[in-house]
Coordinates of C-alpha atoms in Angstrom, one line a residue:
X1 CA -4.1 -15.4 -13.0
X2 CA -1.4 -14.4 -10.2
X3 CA 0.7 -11.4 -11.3
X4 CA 3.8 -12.0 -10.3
X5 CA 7.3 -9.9 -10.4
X6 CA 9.2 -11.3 -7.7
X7 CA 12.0 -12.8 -9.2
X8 CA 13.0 -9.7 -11.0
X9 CA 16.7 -9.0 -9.9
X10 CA 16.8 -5.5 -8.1
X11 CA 19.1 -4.1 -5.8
X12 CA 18.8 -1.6 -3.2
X13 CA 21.6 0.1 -5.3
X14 CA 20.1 -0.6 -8.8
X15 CA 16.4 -1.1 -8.1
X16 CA 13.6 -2.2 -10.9
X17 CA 10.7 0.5 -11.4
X18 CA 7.3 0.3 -12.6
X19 CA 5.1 3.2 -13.6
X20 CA 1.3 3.8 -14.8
X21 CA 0.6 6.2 -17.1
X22 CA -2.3 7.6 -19.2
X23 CA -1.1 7.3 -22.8
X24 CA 2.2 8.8 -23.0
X25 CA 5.2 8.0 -21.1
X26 CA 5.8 10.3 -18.3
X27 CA 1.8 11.7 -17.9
X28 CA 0.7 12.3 -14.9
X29 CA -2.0 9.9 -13.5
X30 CA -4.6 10.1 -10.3
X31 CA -7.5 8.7 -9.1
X32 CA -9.3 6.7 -11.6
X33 CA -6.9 7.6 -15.1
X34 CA -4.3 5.6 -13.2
X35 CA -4.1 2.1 -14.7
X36 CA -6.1 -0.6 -13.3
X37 CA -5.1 -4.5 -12.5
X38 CA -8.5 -5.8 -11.4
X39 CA -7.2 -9.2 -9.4
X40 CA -10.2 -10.7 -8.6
X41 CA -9.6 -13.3 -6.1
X42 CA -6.0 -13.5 -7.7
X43 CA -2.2 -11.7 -6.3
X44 CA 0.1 -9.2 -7.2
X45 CA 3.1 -10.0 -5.8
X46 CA 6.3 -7.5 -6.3
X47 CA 9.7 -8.0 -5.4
X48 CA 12.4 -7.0 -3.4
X49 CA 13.7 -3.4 -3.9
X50 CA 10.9 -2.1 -6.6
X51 CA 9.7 0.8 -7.1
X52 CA 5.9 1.1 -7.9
X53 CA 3.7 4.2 -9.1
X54 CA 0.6 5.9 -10.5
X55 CA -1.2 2.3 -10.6
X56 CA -4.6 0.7 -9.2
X57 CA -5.4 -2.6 -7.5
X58 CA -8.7 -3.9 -7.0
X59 CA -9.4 -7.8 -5.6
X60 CA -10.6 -10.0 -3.1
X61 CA -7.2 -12.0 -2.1
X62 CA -5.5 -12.1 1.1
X63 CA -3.3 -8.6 -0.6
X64 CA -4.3 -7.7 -3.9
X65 CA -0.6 -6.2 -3.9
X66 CA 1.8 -7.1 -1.8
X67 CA 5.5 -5.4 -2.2
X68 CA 8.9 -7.0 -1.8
X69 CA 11.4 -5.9 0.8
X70 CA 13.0 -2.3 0.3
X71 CA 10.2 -1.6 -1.8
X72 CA 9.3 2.1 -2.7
X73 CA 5.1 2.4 -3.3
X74 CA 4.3 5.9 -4.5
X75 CA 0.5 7.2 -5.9
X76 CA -1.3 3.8 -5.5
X77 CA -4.4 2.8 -4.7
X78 CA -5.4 -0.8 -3.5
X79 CA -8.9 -1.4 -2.6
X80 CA -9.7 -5.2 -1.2
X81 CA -13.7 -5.7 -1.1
X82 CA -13.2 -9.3 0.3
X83 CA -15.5 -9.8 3.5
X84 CA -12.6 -12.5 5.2
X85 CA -10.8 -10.6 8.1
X86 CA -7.5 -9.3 7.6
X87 CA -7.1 -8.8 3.8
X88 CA -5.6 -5.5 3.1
X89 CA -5.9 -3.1 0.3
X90 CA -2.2 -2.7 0.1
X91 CA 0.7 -5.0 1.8
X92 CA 4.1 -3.5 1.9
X93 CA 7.1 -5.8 2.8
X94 CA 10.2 -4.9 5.3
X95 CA 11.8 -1.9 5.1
X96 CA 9.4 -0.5 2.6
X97 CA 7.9 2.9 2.0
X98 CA 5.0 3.9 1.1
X99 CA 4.0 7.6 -0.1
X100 CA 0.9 9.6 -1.2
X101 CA -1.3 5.6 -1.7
X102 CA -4.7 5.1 -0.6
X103 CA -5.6 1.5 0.8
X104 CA -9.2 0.6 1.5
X105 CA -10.5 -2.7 2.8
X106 CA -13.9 -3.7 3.9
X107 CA -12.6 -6.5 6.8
X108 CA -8.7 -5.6 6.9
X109 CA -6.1 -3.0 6.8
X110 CA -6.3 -0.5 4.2
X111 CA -2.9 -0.6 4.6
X112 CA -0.6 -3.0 6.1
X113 CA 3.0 -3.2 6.9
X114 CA 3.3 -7.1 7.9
X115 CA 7.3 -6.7 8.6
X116 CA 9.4 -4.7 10.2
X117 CA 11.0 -1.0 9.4
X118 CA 7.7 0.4 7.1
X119 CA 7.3 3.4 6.5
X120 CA 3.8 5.0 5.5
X121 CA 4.0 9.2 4.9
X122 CA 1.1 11.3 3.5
X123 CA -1.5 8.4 2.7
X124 CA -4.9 8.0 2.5
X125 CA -6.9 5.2 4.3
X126 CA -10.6 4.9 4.8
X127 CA -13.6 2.7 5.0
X128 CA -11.7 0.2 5.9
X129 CA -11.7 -2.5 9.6
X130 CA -8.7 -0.2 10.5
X131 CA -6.9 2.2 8.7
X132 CA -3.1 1.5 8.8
X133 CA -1.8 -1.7 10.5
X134 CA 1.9 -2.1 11.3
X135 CA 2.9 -5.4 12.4
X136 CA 5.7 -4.9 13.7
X137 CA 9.1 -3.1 14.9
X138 CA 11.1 0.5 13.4
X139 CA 6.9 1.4 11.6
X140 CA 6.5 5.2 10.7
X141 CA 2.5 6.4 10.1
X142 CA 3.4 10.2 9.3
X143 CA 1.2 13.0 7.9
X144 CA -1.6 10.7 6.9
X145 CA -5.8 11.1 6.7
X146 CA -7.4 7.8 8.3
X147 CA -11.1 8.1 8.4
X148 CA -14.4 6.2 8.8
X149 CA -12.8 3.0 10.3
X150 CA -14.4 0.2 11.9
X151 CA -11.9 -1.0 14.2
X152 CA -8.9 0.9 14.8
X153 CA -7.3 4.2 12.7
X154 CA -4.2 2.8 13.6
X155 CA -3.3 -0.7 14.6
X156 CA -0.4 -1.2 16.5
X157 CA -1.5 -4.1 18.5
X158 CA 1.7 -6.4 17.3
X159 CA 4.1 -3.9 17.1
X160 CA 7.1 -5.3 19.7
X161 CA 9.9 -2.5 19.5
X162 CA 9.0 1.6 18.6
X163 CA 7.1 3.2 16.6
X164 CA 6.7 6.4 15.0
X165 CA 3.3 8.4 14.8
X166 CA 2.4 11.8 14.4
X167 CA 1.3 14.7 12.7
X168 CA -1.9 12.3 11.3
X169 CA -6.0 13.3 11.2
X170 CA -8.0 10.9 12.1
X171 CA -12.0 10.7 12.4
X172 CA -14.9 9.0 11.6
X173 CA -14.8 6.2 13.5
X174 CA -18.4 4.4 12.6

């Protein structure tokens, strides 16, 4: 079924926060001890200003997550294994920011930033039809590894005001 938190009221000044964990509160969790929603050809859909870590998304949706606006995405991992164009492993809303999440999709963004004002620092994207995709104004890729992409490392193609990108390694391009 479709996960879905949206209607969770959060502020920018009192914002809701979700964390994975191993078995005890406050554990540390990466890679594969973080906590898994497998979505299948469902969504998880987060709301506006939530904070999400240490967790794992796997599907074949059009986002297997996809963030609210003013969301905060730390230490996740979304990896979209549909074969339609344009799914990514990870959607952030406007405003967002994502830090230290890996996105991976075989025919979309590993990560995606459909609005305006995202903010992506220190992530990992790879194997993916391009590696970060920002759609739109006020986007920030900084400090992140992009490799073995199909397409693009970064997509900028319908961003229509500035951007900001540096201090990123990219390769592999296959």
């Amino acid at each position: 079924a479709n996960i879905s938190v949206s209607s969770v009221l959060s502020t920018s000044t009192a914002p809701s926060s979700f964390f994975g964990y191993t078995t005890t509160r406050g554990d540390t969790c990466n890679g594969s001890n973080r906590p898994l929603f497998a979505m299948g050809s469902n969504t998880f859909v987060g709301g506006v200003y939530q904070n999400w870590e240490n967790i794992r998304v796997t599907g074949v949706s059009t986002s297997p997550f996809t963030s609210g606006t003013g969301a905060r995405i730390c230490n996740m991992s979304g990896i979209n294994t549909s074969t339609t164009a344009g799914r990514p492993g990870l959607r952030v809303g406007s405003d967002g920011v994502v830090i230290n999440c890996e996105g991976v999709s075989i025919a979309g963004p590993g990560l995606d930033a459909a609005a305006a004002g995202s903010k992506f620092y220190g992530c990992y994207a790879h194997d993916s039809a391009s590696g970060i995709a920002i759609g739109s104004s006020r986007g920030q890729v900084i400090g992140c590894i992009i490799h073995s992409c199909t397409n693009a490392g970064i997509d900028e193609t319908s961003v229509s005001g500035t951007a900001n990108i540096y201090g990123n390694t990219i390769y592999g391009r296959e």
